[in-house]
Coordinates of C-alpha atoms in Angstrom, one line a residue:
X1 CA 81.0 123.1 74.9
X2 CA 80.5 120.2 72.6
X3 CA 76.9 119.3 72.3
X4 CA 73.8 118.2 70.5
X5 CA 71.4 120.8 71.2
X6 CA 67.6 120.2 69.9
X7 CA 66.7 122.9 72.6
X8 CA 63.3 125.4 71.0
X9 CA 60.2 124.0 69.1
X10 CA 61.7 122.9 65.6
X11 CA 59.4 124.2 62.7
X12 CA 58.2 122.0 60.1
X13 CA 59.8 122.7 56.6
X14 CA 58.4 124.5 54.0
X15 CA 56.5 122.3 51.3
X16 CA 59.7 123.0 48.9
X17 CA 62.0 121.4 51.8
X18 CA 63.2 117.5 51.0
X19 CA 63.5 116.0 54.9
X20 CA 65.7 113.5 54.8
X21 CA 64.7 110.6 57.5
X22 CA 68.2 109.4 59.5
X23 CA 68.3 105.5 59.2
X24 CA 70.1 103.3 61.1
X25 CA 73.7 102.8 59.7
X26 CA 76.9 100.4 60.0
X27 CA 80.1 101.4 59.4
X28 CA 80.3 99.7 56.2
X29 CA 78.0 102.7 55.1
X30 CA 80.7 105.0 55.4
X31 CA 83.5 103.3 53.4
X32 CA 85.2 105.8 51.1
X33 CA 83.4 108.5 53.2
X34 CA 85.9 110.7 55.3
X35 CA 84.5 111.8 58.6
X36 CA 87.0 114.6 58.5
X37 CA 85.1 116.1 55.8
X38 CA 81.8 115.0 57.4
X39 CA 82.9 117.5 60.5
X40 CA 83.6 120.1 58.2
X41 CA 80.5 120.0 56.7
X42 CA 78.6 120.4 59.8
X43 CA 81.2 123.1 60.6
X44 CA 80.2 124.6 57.6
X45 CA 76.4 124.5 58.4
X46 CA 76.6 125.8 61.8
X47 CA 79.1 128.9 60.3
X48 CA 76.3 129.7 57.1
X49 CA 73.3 128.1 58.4
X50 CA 72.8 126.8 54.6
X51 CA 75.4 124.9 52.1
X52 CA 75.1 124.0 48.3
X53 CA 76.7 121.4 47.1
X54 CA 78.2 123.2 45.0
X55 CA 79.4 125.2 47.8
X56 CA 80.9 122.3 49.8
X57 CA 82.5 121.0 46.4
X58 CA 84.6 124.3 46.1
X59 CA 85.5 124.7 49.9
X60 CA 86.7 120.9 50.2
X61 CA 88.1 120.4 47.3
X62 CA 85.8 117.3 46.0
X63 CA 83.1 116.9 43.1
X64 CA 79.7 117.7 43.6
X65 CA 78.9 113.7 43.4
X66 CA 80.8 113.4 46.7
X67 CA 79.5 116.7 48.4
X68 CA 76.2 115.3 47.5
X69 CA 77.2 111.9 49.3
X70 CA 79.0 113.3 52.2
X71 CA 75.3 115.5 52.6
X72 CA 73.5 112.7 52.8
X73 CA 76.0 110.5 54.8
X74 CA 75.5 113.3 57.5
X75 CA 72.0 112.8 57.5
X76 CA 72.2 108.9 57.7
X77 CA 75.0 109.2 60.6
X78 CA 71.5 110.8 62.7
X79 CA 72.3 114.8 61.8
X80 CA 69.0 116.6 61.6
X81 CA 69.7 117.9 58.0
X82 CA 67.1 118.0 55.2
X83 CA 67.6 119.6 51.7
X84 CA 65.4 122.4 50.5
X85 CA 65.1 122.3 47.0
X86 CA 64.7 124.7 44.0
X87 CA 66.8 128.3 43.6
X88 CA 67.8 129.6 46.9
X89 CA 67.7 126.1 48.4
X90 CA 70.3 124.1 49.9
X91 CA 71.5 122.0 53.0
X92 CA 70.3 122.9 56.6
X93 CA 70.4 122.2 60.1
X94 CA 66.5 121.0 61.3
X95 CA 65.1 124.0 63.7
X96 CA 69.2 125.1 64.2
X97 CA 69.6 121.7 65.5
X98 CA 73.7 121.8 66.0
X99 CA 76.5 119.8 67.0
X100 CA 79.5 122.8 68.5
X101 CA 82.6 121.4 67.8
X102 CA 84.0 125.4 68.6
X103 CA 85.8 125.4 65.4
X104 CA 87.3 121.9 66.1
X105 CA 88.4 119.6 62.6
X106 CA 88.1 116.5 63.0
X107 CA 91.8 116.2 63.3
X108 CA 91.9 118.4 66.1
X109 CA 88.8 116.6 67.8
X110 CA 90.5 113.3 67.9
X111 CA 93.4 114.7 69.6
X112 CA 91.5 116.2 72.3
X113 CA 90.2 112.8 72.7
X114 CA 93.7 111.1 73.5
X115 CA 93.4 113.1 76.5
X116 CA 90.6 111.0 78.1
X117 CA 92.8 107.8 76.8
X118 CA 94.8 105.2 79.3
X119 CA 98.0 107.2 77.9
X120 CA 96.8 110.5 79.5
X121 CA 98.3 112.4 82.0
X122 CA 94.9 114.3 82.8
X123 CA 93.2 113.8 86.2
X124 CA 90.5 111.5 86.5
X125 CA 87.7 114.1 86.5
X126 CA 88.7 115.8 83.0
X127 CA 88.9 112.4 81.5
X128 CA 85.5 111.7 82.5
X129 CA 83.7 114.6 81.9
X130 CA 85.4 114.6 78.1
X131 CA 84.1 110.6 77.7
X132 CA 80.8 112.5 78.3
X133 CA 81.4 114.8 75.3
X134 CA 82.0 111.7 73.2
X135 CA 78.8 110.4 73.8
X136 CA 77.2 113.8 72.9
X137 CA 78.6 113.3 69.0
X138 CA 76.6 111.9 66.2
X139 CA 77.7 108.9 64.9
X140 CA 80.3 108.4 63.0
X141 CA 82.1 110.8 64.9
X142 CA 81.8 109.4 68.1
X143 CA 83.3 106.3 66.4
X144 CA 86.6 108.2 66.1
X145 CA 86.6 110.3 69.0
X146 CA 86.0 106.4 71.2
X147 CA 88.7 105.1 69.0
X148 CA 91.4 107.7 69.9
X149 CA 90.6 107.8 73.8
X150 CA 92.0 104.3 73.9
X151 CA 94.4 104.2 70.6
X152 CA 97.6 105.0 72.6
X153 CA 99.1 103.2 75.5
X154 CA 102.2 105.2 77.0
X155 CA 104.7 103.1 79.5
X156 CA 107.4 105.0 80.5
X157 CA 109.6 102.5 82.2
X158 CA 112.7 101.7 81.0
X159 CA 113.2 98.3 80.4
X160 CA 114.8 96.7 83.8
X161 CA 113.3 99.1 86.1
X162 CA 111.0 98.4 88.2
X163 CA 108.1 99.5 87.1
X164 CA 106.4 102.1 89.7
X165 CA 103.0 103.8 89.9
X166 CA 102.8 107.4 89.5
X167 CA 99.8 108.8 90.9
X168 CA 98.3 112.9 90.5
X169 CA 99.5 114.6 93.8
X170 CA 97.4 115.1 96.1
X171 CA 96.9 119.2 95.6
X172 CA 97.0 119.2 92.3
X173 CA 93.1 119.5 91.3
X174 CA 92.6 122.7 94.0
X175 CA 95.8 124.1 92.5
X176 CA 94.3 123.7 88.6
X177 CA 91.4 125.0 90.3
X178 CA 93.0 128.3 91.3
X179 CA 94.9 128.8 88.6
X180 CA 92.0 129.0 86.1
X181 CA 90.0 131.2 88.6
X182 CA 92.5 133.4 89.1
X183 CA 92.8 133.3 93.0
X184 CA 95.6 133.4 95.1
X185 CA 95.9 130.4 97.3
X186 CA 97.1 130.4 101.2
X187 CA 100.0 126.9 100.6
X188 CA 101.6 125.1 103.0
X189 CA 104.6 123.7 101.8
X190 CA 107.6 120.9 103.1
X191 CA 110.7 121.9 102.0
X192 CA 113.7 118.8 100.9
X193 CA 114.9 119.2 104.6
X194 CA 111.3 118.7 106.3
X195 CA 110.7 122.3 107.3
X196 CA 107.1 123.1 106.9
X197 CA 106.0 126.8 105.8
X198 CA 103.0 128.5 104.9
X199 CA 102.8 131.4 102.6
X200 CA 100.5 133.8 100.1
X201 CA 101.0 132.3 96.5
X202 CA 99.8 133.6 93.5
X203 CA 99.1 130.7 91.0
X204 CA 100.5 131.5 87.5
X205 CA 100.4 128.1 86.1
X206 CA 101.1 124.1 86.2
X207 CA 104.1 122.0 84.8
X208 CA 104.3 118.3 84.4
X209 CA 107.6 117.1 83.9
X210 CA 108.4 113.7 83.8
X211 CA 106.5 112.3 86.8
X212 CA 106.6 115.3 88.9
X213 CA 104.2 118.2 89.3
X214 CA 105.4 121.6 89.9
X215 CA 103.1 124.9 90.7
X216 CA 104.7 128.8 88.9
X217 CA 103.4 131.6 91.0
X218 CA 104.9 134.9 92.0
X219 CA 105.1 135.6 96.0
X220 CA 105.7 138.3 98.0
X221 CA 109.3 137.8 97.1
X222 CA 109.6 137.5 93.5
X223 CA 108.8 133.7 91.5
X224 CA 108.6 130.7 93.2
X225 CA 108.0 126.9 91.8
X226 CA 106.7 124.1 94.3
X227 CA 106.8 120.4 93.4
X228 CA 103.3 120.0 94.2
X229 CA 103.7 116.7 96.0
X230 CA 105.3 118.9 98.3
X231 CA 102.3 120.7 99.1
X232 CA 100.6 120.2 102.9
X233 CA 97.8 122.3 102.4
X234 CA 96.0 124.5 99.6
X235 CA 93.2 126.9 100.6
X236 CA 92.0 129.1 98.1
X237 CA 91.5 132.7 99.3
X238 CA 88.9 134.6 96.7
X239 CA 91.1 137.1 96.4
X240 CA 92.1 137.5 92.4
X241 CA 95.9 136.5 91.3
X242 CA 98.0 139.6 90.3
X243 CA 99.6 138.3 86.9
X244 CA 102.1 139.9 84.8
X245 CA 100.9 140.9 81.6
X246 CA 104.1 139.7 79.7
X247 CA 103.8 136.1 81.5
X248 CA 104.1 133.2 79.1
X249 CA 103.6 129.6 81.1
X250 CA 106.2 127.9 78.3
X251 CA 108.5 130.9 78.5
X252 CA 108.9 130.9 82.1
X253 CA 109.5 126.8 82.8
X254 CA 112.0 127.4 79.9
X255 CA 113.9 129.2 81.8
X256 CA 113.4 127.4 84.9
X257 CA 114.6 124.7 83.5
X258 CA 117.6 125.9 82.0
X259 CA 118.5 127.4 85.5
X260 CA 117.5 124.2 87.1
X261 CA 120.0 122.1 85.0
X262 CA 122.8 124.7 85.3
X263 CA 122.8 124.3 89.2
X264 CA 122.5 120.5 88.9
X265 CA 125.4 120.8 86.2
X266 CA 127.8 123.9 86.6
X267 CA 130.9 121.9 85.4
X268 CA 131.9 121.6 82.3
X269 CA 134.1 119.2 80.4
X270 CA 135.9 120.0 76.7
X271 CA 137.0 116.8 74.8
X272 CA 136.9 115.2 71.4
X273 CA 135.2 112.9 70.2
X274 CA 135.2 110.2 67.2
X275 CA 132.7 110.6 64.7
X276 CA 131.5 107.2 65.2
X277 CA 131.0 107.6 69.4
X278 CA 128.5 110.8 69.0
X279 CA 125.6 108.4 69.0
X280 CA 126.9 106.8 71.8
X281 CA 127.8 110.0 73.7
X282 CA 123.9 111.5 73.0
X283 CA 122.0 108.2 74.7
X284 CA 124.4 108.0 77.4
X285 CA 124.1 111.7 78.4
X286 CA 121.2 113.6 77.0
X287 CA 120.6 117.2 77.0
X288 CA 124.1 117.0 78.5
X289 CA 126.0 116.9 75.6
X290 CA 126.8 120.2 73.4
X291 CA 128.0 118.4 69.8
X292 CA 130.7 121.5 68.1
X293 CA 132.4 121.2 64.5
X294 CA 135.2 118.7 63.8
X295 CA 139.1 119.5 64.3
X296 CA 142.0 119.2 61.6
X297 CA 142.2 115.3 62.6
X298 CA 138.4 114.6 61.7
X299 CA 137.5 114.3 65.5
X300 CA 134.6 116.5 67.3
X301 CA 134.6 119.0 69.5
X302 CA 132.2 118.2 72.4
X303 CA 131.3 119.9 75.9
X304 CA 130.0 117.8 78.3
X305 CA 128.4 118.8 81.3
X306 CA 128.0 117.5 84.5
X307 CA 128.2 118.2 88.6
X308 CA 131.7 117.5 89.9
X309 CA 135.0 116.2 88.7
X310 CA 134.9 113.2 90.1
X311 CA 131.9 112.2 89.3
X312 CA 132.0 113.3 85.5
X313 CA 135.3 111.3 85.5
X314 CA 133.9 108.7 86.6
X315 CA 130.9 108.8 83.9
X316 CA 133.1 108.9 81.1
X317 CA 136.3 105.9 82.0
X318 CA 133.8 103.9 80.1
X319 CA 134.0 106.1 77.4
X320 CA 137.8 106.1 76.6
X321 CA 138.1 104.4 73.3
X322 CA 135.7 107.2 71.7
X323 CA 136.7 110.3 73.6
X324 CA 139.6 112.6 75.1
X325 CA 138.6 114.7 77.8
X326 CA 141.3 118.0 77.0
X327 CA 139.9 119.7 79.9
X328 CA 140.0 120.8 82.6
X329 CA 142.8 119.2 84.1
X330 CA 141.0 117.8 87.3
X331 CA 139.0 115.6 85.0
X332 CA 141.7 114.1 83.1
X333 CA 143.9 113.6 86.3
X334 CA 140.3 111.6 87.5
X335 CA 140.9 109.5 84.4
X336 CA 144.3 108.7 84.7
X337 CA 143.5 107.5 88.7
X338 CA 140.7 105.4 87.3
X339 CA 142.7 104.0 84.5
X340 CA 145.8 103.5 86.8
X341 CA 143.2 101.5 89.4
X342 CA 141.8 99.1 87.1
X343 CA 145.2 98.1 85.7
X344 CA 146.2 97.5 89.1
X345 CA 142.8 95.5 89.9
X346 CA 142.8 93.6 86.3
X347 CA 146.5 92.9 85.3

């Protein structure tokens, strides 16, 4: 949980403690100052409850001169620190006044921050509630963590397509829902050809990919996935998910994928290419393309895959001048029919 807590009566210092009084501040306060280090600071107060200077000099690699600066910086940027001076003294947090980052650098903080940005893929509720942990930082953090929510813009239409809205399934926050619970979920599902089922589901994980949505579980009859725009109905039953204790989320679509494009491509094509055409072959077909080593005649060896003869053939007649398709034959008897057709239509 990232928050400011003042909770508990705070104590008044010793008469050997230095408060020091947070000002208000501009950013022009701060030049030269790197709020990376300013996190780890604070880190490193919540971890010891007291720092040196000397201390922070050694751990972040800087002079004493800057620890000393990057102290008080923390103190002007509205951190309840105060100094207690003479031997045993040091920097600490005012009445164990802290900011939990849980172990967060700044680095990591600011990434966690793209999530609630306009490029996010995260539903509307975690973006909001982690615009609410950015207003729980001190300053300058929060600074940094509103700068990266709204640093990165993401359009993923291709120039010349129409440009279409993607919007979170409907299902999708119940299913999140049961998958960090834990419970199984009763799901009513439509199938590609409309037929409409409902089944026990045990909720393993979640996969974006691309645009879609899909749902890993395990069911009565081994491991499912369900586009989740797909999904009529999601009740969550209370009873607790029964997950294998080998499952890896990462793992598993891995392999789903891989199965997934080997059914959508089971043909493969063997040809050669010029050395020059491999950059051309890779945009045009992807994860498609297997790129081997070159032959005697400094051409190389490719495998191509793709659903059906024809249609393969028909991919690759624009192709011609870089590559020759050596099998199998079907393909290259495509070719020849497609080659022999536009002579006929362009002579």
């Amino acid at each position: 949980m990232l928050a400011l807590d003042l909770a508990g009566e705070v104590m008044s210092p010793s008469w050997r403690a230095k408060p020091v009084i947070p000002r208000p501040v501009s950013c022009e306060s701060f030049v030269g100052v790197r709020t990376d280090r300013l996190v780890a600071i604070l880190l490193m107060l919540q971890r010891r409850e007291q720092v040196t200077a000397a201390e922070v000099s050694r751990e972040l690699e800087v002079s004493e001169r800057t620890a000393r600066r990057d102290l008080d910086a923390l103190a002007m940027a509205g951190v309840p620190v105060y100094s207690v001076q003479g031997r045993g003294g040091g920097w600490r947090l005012v009445g164990g006044a802290r900011t939990d980052l849980s172990g967060l650098t700044a680095s990591e903080a600011r990434a966690l921050f793209l999530v609630a940005g306009p490029a996010s893929a995260a539903t509307p509720a975690v973006k909001a509630a982690l615009r609410k942990l950015v207003h729980a930082l001190p300053e300058p953090f929060r600074m940094q963590a509103e700068a990266a929510a709204s640093s990165l813009v993401m359009d993923p239409q291709r120039w010349g397509s129409s440009r279409v809205e993607h919007r979170p399934p409907r299902f999708l926050d119940e299913l999140q829902d049961a998958v960090i619970r834990g419970v199984q979920v009763r799901l009513g599902y439509v199938d590609r050809n409309g037929a409409e089922t409902e089944r026990i589901v045990h909720p393993l994980g979640i996969v974006a990919k691309g645009p879609s949505w899909y749902l890993v579980s395990t069911t009565e009859i081994g491991r499912r996935t369900f586009r989740i725009d797909r999904v009529s109905s999601a009740d969550l039953t209370g009873d607790p998910v029964h997950r294998p204790e080998d499952f890896d989320l990462a793992e598993s679509w891995r392999e789903i994928a891989d199965e997934v494009d080997r059914k959508r491509t089971p043909l493969a094509v063997q040809a050669l290419c010029a050395p020059h055409g491999i950059g051309i072959l890779r945009m045009g077909l992807g994860s498609r393309l297997e790129v081997g080593g070159p032959t005697t005649d400094g051409r190389i060896e490719v495998v191509i895959r793709g659903y059906d003869e024809y249609t393969l053939a028909g991919e690759l007649a624009g192709l011609v001048e870089w590559l020759e398709v050596t099998s199998p034959p079907g393909v290259r008897d495509h070719l020849a029919s497609i080659g022999n057709a536009l002579v006929e239509r362009y002579r």
